[in-house]
GROMACS .gro file of N, CA and C in nm:
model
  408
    1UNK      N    1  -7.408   8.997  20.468
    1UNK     CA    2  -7.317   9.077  20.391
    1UNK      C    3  -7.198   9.109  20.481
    2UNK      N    4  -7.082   9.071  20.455
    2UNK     CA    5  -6.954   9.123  20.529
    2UNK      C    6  -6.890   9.230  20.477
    3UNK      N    7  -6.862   9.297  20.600
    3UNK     CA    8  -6.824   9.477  20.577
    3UNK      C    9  -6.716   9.491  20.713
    4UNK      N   10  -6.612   9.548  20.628
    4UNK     CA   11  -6.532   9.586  20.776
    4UNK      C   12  -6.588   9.705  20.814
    5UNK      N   13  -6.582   9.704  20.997
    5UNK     CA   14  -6.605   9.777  21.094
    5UNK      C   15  -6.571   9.940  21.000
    6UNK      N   16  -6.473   9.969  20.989
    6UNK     CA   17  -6.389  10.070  20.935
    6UNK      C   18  -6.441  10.128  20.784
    7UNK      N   19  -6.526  10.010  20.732
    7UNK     CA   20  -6.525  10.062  20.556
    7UNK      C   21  -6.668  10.091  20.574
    8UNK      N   22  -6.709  10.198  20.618
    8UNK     CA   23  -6.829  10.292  20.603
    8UNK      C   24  -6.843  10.317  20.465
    9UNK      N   25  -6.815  10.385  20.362
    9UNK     CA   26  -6.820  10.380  20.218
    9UNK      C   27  -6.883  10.276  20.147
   10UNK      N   28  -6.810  10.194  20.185
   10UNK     CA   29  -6.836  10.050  20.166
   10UNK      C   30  -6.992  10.005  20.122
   11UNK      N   31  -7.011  10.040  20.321
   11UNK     CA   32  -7.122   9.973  20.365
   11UNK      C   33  -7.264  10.075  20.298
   12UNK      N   34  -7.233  10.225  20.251
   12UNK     CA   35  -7.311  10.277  20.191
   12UNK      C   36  -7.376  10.259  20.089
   13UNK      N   37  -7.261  10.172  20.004
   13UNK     CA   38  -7.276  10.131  19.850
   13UNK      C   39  -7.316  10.035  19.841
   14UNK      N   40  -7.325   9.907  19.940
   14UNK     CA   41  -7.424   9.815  19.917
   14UNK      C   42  -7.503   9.798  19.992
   15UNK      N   43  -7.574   9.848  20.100
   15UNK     CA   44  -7.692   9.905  20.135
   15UNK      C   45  -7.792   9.925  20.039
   16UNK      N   46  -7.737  10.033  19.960
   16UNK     CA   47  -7.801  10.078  19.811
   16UNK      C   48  -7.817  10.005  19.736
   17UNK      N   49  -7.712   9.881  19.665
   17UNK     CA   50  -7.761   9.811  19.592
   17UNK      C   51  -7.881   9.699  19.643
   18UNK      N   52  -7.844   9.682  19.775
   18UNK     CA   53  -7.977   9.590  19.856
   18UNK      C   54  -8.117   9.676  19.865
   19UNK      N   55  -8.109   9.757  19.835
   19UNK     CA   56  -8.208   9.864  19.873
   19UNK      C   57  -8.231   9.881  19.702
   20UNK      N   58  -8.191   9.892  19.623
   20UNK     CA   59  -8.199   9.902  19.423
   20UNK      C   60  -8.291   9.770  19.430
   21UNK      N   61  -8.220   9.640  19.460
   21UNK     CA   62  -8.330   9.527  19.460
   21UNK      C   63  -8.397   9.458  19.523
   22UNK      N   64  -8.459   9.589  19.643
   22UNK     CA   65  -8.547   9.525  19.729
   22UNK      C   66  -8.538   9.417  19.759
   23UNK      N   67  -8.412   9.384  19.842
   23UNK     CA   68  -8.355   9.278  19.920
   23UNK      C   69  -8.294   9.341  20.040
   24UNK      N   70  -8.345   9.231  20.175
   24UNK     CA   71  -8.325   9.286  20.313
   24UNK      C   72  -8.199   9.232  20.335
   25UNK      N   73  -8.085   9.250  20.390
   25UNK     CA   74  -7.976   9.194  20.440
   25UNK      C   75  -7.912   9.258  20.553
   26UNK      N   76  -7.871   9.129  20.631
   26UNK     CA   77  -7.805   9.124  20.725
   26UNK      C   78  -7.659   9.132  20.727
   27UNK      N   79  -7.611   9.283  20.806
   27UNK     CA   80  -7.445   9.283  20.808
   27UNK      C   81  -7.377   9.223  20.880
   28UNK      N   82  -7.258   9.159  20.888
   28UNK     CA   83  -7.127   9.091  20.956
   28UNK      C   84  -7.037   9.181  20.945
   29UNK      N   85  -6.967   9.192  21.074
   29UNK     CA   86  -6.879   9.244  21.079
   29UNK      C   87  -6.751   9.153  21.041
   30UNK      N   88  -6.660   9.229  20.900
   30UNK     CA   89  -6.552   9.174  20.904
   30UNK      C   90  -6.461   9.153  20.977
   31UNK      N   91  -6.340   9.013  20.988
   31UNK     CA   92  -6.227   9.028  21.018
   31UNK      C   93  -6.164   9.063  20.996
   32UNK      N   94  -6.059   9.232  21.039
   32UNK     CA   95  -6.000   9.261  21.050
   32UNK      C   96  -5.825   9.226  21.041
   33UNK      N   97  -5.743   9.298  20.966
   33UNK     CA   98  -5.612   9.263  20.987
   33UNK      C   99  -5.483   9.276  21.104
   34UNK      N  100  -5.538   9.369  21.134
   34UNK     CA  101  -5.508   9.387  21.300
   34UNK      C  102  -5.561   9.298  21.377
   35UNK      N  103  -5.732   9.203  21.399
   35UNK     CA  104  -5.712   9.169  21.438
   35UNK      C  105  -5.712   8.980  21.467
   36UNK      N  106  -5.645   8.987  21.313
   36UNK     CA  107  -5.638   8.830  21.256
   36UNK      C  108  -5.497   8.781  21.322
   37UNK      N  109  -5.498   8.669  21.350
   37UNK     CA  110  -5.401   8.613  21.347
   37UNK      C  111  -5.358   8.558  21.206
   38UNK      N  112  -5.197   8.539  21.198
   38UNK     CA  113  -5.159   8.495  21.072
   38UNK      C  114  -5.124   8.315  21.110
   39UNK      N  115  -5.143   8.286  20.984
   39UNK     CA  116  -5.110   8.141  21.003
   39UNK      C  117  -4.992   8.085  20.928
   40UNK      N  118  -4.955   7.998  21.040
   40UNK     CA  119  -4.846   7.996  20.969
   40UNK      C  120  -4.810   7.888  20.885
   41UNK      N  121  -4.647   7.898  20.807
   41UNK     CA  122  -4.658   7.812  20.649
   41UNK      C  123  -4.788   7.847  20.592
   42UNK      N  124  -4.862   7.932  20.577
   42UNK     CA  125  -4.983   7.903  20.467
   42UNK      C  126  -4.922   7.996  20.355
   43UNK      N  127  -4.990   7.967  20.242
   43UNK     CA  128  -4.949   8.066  20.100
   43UNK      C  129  -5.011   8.165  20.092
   44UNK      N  130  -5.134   8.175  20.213
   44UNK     CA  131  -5.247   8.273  20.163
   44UNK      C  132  -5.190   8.426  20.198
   45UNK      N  133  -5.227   8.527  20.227
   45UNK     CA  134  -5.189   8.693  20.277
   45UNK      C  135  -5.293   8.690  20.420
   46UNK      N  136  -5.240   8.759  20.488
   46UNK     CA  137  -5.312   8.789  20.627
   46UNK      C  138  -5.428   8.822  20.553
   47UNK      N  139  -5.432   8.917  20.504
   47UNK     CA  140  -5.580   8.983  20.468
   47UNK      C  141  -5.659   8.839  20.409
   48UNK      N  142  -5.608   8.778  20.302
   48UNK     CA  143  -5.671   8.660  20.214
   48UNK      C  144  -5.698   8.570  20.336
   49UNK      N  145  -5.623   8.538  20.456
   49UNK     CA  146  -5.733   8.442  20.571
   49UNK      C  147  -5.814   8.534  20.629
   50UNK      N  148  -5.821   8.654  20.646
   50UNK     CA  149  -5.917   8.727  20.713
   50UNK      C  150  -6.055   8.694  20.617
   51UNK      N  151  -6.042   8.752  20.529
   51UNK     CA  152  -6.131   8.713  20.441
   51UNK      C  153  -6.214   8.602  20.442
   52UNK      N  154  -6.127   8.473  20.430
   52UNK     CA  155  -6.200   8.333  20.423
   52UNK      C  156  -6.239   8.345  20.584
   53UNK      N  157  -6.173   8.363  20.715
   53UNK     CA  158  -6.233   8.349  20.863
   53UNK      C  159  -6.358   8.420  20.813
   54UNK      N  160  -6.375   8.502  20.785
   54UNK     CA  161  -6.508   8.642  20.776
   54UNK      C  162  -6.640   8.575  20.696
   55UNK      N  163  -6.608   8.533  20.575
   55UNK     CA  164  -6.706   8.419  20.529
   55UNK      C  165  -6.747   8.302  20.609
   56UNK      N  166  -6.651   8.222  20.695
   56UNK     CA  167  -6.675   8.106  20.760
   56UNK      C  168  -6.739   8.135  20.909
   57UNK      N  169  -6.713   8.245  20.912
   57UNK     CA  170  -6.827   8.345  21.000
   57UNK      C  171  -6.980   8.330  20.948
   58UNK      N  172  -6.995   8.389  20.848
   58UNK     CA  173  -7.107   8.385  20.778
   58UNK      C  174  -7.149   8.239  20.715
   59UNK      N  175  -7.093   8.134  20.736
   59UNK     CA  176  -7.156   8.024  20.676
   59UNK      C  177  -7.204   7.949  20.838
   60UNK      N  178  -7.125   7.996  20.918
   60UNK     CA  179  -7.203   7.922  21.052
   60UNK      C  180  -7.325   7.986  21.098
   61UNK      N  181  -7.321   8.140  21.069
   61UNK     CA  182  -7.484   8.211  21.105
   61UNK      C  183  -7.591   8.107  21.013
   62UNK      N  184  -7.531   8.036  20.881
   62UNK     CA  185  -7.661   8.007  20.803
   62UNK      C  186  -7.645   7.882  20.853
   63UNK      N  187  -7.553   7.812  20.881
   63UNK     CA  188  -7.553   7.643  20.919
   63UNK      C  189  -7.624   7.624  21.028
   64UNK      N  190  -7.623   7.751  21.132
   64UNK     CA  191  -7.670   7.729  21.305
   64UNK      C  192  -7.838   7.771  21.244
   65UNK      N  193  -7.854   7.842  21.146
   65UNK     CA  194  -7.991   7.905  21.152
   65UNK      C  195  -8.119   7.829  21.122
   66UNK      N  196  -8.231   7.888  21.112
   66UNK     CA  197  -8.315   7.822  21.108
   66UNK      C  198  -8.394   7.824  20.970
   67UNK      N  199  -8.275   7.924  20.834
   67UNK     CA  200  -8.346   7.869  20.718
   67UNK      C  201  -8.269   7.816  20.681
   68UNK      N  202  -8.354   7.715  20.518
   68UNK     CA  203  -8.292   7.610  20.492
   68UNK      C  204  -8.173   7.675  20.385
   69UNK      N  205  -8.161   7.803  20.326
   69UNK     CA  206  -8.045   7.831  20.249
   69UNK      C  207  -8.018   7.997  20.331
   70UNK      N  208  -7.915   8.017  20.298
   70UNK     CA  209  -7.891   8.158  20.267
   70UNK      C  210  -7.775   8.192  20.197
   71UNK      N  211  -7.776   8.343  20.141
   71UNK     CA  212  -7.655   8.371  20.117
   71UNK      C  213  -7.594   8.492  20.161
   72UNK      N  214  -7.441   8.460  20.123
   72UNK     CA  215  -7.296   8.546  20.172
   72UNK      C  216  -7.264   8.674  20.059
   73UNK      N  217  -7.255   8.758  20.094
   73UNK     CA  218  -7.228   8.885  19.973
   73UNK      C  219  -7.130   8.950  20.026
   74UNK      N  220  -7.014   9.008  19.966
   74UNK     CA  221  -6.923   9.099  20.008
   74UNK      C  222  -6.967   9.211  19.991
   75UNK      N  223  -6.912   9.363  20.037
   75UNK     CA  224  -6.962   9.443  20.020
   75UNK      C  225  -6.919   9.589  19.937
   76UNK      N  226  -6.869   9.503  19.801
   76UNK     CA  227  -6.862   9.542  19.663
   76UNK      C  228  -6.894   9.460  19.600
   77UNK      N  229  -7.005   9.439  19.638
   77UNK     CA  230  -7.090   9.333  19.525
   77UNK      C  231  -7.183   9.467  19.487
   78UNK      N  232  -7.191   9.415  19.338
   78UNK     CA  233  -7.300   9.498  19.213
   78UNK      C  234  -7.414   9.419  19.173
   79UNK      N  235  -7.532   9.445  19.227
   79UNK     CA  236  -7.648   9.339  19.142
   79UNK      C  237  -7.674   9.362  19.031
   80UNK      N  238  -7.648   9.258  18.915
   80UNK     CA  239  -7.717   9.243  18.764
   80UNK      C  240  -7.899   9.284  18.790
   81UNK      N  241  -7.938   9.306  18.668
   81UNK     CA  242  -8.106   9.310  18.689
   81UNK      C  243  -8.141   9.174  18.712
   82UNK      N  244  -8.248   9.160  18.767
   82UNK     CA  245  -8.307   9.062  18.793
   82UNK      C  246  -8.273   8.987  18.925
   83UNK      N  247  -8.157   9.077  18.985
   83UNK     CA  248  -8.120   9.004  19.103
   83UNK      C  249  -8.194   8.991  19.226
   84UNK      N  250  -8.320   9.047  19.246
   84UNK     CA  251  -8.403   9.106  19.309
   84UNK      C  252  -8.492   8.984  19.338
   85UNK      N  253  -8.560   8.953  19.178
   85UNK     CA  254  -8.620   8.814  19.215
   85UNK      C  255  -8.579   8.694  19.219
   86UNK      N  256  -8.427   8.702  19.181
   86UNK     CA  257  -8.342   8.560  19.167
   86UNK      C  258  -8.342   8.507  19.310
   87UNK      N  259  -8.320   8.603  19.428
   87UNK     CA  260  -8.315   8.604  19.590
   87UNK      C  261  -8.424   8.611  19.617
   88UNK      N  262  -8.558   8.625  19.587
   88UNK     CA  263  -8.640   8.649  19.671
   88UNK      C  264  -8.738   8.508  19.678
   89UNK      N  265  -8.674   8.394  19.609
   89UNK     CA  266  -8.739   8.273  19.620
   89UNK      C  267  -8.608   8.177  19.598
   90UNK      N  268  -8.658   8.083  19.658
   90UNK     CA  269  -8.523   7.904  19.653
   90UNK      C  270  -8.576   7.839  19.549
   91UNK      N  271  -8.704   7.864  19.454
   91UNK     CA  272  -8.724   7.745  19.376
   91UNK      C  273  -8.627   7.703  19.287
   92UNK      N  274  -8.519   7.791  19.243
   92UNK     CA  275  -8.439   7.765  19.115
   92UNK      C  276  -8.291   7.671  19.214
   93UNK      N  277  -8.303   7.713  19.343
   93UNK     CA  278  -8.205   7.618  19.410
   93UNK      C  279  -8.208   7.443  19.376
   94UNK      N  280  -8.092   7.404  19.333
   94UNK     CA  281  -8.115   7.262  19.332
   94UNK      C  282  -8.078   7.162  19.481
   95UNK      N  283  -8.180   7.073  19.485
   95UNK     CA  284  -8.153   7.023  19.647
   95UNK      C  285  -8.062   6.968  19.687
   96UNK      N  286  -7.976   6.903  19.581
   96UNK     CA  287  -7.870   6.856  19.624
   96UNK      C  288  -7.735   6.973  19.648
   97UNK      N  289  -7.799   7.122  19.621
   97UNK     CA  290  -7.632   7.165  19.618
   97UNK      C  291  -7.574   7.202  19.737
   98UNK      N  292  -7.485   7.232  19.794
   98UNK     CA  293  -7.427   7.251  19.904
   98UNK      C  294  -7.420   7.422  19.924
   99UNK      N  295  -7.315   7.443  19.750
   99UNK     CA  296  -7.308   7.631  19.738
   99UNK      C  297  -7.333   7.614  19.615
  100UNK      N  298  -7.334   7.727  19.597
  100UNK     CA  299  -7.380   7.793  19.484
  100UNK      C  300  -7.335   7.932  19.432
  101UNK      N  301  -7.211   7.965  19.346
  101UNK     CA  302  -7.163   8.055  19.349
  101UNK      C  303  -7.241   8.168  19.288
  102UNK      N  304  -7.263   8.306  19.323
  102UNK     CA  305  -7.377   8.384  19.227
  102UNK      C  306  -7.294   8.530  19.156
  103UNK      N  307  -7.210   8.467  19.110
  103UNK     CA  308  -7.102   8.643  19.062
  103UNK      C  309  -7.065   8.571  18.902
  104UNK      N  310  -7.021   8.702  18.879
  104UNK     CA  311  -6.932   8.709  18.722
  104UNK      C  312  -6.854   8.775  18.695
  105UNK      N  313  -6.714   8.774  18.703
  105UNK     CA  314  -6.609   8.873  18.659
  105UNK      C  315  -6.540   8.839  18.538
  106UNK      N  316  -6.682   8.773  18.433
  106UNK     CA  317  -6.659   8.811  18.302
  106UNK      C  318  -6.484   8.725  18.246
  107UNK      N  319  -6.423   8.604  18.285
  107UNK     CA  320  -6.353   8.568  18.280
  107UNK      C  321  -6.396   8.403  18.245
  108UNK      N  322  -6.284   8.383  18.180
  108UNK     CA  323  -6.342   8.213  18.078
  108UNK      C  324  -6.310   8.111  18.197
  109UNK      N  325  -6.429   8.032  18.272
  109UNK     CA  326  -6.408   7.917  18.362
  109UNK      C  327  -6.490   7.828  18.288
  110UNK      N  328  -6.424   7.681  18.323
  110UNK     CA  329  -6.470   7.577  18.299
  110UNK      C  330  -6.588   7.550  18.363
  111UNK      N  331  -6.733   7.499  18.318
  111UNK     CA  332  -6.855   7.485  18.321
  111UNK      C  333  -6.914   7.344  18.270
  112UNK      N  334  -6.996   7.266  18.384
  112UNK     CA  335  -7.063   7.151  18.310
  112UNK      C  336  -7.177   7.197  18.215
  113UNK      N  337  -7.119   7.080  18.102
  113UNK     CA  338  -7.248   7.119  17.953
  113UNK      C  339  -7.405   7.138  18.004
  114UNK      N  340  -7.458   7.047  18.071
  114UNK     CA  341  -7.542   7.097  18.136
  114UNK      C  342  -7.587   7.214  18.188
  115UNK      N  343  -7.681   7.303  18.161
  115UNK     CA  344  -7.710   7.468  18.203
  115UNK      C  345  -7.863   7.424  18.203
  116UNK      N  346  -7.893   7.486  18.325
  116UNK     CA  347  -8.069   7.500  18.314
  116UNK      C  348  -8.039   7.671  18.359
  117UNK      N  349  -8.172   7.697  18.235
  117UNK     CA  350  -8.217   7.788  18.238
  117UNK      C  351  -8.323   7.886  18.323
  118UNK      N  352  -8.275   7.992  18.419
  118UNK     CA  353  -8.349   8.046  18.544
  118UNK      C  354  -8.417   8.147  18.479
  119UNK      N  355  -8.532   8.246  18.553
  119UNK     CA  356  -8.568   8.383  18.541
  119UNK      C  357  -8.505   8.482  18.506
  120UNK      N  358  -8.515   8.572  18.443
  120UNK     CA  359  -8.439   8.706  18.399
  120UNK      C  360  -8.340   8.637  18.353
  121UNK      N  361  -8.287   8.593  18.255
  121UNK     CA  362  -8.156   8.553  18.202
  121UNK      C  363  -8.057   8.458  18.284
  122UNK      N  364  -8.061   8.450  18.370
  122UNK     CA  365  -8.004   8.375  18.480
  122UNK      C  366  -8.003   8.223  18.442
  123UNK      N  367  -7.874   8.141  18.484
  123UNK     CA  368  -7.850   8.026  18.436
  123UNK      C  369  -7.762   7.977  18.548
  124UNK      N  370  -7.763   7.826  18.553
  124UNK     CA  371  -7.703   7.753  18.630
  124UNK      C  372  -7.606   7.634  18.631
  125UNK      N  373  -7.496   7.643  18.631
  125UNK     CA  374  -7.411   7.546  18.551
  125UNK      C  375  -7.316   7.468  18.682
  126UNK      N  376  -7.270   7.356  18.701
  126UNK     CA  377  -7.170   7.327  18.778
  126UNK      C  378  -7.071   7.350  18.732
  127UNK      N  379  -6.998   7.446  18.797
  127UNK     CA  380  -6.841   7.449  18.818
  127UNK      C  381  -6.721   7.373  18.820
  128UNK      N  382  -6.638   7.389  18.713
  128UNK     CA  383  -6.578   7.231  18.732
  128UNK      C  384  -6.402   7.311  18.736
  129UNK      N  385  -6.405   7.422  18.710
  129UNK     CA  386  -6.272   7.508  18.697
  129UNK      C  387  -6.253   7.585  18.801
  130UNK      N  388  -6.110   7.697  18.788
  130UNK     CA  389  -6.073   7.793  18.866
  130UNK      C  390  -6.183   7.854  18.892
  131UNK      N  391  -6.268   7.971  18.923
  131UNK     CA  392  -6.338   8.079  18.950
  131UNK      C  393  -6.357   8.173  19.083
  132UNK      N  394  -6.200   8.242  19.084
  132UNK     CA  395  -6.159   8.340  19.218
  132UNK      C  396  -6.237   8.402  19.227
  133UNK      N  397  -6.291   8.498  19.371
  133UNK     CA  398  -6.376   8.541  19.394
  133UNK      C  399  -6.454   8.503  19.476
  134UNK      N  400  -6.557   8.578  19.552
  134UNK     CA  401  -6.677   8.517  19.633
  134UNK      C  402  -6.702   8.662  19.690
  135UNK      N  403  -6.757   8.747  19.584
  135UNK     CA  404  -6.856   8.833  19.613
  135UNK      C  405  -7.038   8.772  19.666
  136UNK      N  406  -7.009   8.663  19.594
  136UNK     CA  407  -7.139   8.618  19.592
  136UNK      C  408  -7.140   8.512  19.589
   0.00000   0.00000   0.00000
């Protein structure tokens, strides 16, 4: 879970929701805007590469590690019900996927027709559109 150093609040409120669905997680400390470098010609905002550095942080803890998946949560992420047991097993993971995005901000993205159907309402579709974000 990435949390800046600074956003205590933050880190209270999803604690709690990890703690609502009895799920253990591990914090990262965010990159900071103070102390990001900016890059240059890019389109993105200092903060918007902090962000992506701070995740790519968190995808090398799971690439170097020693399980075979994990996942990245920001820390205003809200768990739906059922999120509890959706994480607490890989069987619904498919082997070929690389990621796997796990959020919804309720906005119309393009989706392959294909959907298999998971536990608690939960469904799984490839992504074939926009879908900003990466709470999850």
């Amino acid at each position: 879970m990435i949390n800046l150093d600074r956003s205590r609040d933050r880190l209270a409120h999803v604690a709690s929701e990890f703690g609502r669905i009895g799920v253990p997680f591990e914090r990262v400390s965010a990159i900071d805007c103070p102390d990001c470098c900016s890059v240059a010609k890019s389109p993105l905002s200092a903060a918007e590469v902090c962000c992506f550095l701070s995740h790519r942080s968190c995808w090398e803890i799971v690439a170097n590690g020693a399980d075979q998946y994990g996942a990245v949560f920001e820390d205003d992420v809200v768990f739906g019900a059922g999120a509890g047991s959706l994480l607490a097993s890989d069987r619904w993971v498919p082997r070929d996927a690389d990621v796997i995005k796990l959020e919804a901000h309720f906005a119309k993205v393009r989706v392959g027709r294909k959907e298999v159907a998971l536990d608690d309402g939960f469904s799984l579709a490839r992504l074939y559109g926009l879908h900003a974000g990466a709470p999850g």
